[in-house]
mmCIF file of C-alpha atoms in Angstrom:
data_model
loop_
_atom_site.group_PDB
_atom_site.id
_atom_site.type_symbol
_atom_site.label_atom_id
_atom_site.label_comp_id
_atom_site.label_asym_id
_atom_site.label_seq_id
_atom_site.Cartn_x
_atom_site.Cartn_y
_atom_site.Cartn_z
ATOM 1 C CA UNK A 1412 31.655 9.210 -25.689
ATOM 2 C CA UNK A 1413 30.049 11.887 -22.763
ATOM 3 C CA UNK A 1414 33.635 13.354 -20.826
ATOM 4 C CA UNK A 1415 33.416 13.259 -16.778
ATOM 5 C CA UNK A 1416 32.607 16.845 -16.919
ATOM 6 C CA UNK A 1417 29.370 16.242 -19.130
ATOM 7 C CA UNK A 1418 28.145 13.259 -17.126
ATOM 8 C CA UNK A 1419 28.837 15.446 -13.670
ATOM 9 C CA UNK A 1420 26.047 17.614 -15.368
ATOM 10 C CA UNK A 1421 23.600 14.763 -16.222
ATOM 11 C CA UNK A 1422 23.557 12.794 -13.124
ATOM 12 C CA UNK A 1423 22.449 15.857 -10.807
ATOM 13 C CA UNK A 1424 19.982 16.502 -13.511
ATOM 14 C CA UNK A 1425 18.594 12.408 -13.561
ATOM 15 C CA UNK A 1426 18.767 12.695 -9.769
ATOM 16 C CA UNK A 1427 16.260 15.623 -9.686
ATOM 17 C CA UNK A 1428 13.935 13.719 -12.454
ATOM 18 C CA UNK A 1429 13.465 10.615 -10.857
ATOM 19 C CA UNK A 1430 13.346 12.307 -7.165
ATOM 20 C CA UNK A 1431 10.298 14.381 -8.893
ATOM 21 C CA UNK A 1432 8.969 11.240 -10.215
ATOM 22 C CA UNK A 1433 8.696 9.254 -6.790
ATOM 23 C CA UNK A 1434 7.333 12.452 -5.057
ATOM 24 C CA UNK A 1435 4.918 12.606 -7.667
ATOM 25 C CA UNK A 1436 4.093 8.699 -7.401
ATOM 26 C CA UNK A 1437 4.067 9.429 -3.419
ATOM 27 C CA UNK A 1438 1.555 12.494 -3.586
ATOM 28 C CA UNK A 1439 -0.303 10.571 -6.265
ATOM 29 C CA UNK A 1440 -0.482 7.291 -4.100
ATOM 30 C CA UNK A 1441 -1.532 9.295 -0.872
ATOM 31 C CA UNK A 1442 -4.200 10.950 -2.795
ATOM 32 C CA UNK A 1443 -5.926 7.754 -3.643
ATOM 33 C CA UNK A 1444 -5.553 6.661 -0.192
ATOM 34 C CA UNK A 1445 -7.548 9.413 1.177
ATOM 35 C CA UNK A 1446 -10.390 8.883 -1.630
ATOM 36 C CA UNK A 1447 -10.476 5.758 0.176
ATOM 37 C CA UNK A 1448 -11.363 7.252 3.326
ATOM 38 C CA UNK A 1449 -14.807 7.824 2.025
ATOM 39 C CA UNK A 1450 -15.109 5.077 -0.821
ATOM 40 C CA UNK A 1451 -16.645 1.708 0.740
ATOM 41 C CA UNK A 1452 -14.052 -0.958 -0.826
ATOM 42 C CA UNK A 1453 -11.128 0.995 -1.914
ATOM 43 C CA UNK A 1454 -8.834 0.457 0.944
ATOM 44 C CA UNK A 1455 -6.820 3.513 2.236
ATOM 45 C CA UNK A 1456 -3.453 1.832 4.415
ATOM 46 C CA UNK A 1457 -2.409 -0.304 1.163
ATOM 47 C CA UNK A 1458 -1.813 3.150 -0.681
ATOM 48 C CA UNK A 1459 0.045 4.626 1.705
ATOM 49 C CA UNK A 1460 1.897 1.610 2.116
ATOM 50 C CA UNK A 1461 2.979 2.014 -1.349
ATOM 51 C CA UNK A 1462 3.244 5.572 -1.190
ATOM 52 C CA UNK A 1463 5.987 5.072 1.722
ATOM 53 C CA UNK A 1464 8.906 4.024 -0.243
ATOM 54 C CA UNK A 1465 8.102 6.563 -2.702
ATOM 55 C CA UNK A 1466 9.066 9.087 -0.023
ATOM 56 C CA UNK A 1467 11.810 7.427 1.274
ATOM 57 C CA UNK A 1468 13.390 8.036 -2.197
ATOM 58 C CA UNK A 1469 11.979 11.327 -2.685
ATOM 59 C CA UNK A 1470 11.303 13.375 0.590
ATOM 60 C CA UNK A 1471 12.098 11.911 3.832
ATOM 61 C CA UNK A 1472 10.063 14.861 5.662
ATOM 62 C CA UNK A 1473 6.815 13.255 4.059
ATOM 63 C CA UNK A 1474 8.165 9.357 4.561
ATOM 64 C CA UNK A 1475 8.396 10.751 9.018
ATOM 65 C CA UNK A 1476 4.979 12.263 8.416
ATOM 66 C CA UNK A 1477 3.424 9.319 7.257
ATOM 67 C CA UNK A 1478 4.734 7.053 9.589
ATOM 68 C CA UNK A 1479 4.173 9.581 12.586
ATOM 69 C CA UNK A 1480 0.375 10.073 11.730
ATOM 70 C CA UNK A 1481 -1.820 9.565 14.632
ATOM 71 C CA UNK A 1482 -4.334 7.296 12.615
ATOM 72 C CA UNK A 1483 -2.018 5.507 10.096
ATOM 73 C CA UNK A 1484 1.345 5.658 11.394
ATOM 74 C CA UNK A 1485 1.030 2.765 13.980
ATOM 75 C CA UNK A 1486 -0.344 0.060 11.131
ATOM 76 C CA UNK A 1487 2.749 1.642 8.955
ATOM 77 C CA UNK A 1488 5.005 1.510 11.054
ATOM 78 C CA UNK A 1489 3.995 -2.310 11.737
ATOM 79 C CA UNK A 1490 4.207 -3.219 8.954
ATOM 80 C CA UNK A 1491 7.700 -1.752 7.789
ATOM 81 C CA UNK A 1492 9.202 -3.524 11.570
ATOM 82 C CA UNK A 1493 7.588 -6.751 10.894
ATOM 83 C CA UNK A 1494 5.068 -7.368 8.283
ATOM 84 C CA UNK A 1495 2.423 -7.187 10.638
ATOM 85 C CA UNK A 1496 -1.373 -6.351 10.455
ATOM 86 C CA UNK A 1497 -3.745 -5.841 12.803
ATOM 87 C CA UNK A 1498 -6.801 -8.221 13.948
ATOM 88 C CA UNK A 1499 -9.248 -5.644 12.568
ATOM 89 C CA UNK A 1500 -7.667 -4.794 9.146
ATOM 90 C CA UNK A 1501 -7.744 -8.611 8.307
ATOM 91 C CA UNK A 1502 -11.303 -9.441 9.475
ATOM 92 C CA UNK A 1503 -11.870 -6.179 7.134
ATOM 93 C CA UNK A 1504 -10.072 -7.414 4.473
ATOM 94 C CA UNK A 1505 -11.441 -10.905 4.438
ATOM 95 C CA UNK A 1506 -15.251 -9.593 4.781
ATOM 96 C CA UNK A 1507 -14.231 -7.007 2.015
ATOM 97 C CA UNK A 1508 -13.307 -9.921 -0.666
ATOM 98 C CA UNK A 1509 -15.750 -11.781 -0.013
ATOM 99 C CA UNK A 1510 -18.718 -9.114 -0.604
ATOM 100 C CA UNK A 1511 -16.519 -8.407 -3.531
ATOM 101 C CA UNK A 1512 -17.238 -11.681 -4.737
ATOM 102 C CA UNK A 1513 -20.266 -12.010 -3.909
ATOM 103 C CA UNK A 1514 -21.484 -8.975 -5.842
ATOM 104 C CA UNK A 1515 -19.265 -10.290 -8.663
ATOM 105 C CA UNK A 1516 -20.971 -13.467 -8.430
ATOM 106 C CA UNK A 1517 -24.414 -11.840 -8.747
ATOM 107 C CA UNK A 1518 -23.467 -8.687 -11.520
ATOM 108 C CA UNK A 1519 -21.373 -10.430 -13.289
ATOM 109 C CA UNK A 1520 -22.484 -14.440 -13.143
ATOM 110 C CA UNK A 1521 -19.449 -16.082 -14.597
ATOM 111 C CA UNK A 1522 -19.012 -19.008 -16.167
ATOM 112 C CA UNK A 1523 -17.957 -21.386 -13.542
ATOM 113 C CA UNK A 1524 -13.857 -21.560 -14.696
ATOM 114 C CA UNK A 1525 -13.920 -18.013 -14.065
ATOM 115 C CA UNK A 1526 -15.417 -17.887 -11.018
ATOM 116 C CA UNK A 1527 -13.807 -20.804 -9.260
ATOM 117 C CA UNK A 1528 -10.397 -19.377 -10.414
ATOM 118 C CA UNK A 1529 -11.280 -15.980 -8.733
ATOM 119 C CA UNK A 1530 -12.426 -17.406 -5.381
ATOM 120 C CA UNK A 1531 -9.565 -19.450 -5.581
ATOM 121 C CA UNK A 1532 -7.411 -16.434 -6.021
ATOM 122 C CA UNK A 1533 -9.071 -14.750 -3.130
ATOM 123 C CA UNK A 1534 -8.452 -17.469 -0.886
ATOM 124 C CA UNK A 1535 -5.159 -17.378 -1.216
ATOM 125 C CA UNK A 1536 -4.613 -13.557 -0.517
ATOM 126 C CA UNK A 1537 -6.885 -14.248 2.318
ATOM 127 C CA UNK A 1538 -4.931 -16.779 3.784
ATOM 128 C CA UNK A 1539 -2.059 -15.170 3.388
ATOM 129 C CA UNK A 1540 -3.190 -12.091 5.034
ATOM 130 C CA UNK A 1541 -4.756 -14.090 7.929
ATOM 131 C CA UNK A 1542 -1.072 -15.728 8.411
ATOM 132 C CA UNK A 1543 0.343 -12.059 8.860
ATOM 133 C CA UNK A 1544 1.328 -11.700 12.391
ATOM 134 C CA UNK A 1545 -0.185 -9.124 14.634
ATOM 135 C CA UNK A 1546 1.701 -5.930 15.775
ATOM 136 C CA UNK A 1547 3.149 -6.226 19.154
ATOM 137 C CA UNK A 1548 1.355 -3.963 21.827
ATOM 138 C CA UNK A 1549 -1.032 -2.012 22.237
ATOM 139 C CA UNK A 1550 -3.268 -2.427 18.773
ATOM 140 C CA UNK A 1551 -3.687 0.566 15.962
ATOM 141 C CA UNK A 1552 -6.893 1.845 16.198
#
């Protein structure tokens, strides 16, 4: 059985790991996100999205810069107060699934189980993105 004095030096020690391993998830998560900035499809907001409660457990200095970025920080901050997303980002997101389907349709030409289950999938998400309300004020650009 560990003694207080040899758990005192393990939980600092677990701290640092797993701090490490959310800025690294963070960094990682932000990278992609930029890739997106130039890669038609791959979006760029959802990543940093995720990559915001990485830094909230890992380094609060990069959480404030993310949410205080001139292009991003508005939708982020949005949708941290109240789930919202702007007009634009879900006309972009429903015109992005369905040319993703449609080129799936084409490329791929599933058998029709498959795709039926798909575009009922993206229906759904599109839906429920569509339902999202709007941030108050003046709109992200």
């Amino acid at each position: 059985m560990a003694t207080s004095a040899e758990t005192e030096k393990v939980l600092p020690q677990r701290r640092r790991a797993a701090r490490a391993v959310w800025l690294a998830a963070g960094l990682l998560l932000v990278g992609v996100g930029f890739v997106g900035l130039f890669v038609p499809l791959l979006p760029t907001t959802d990543f940093l999205l995720l990559a915001l409660p990485c830094f909230a457990r890992s380094s609060p200095r990069l959480e404030v810069w993310l949410l205080d970025h001139p292009r991003f920080g508005p939708s982020l901050r949005a949708w941290r107060k109240n789930r919202a997303v702007p007009r634009h980002a879900k006309i972009m997101a429903a015109l992005g699934m369905t040319l993703g389907y449609g080129l799936f349709l084409l490329h791929v030409q599933p058998g029709v189980p498959l795709a039926l289950g798909l575009a009922a999938f993206l229906l759904f998400w599109t839906f429920w993105i569509a339902r999202r309300p709007e941030p108050e004020g003046k709109p992200p650009a």
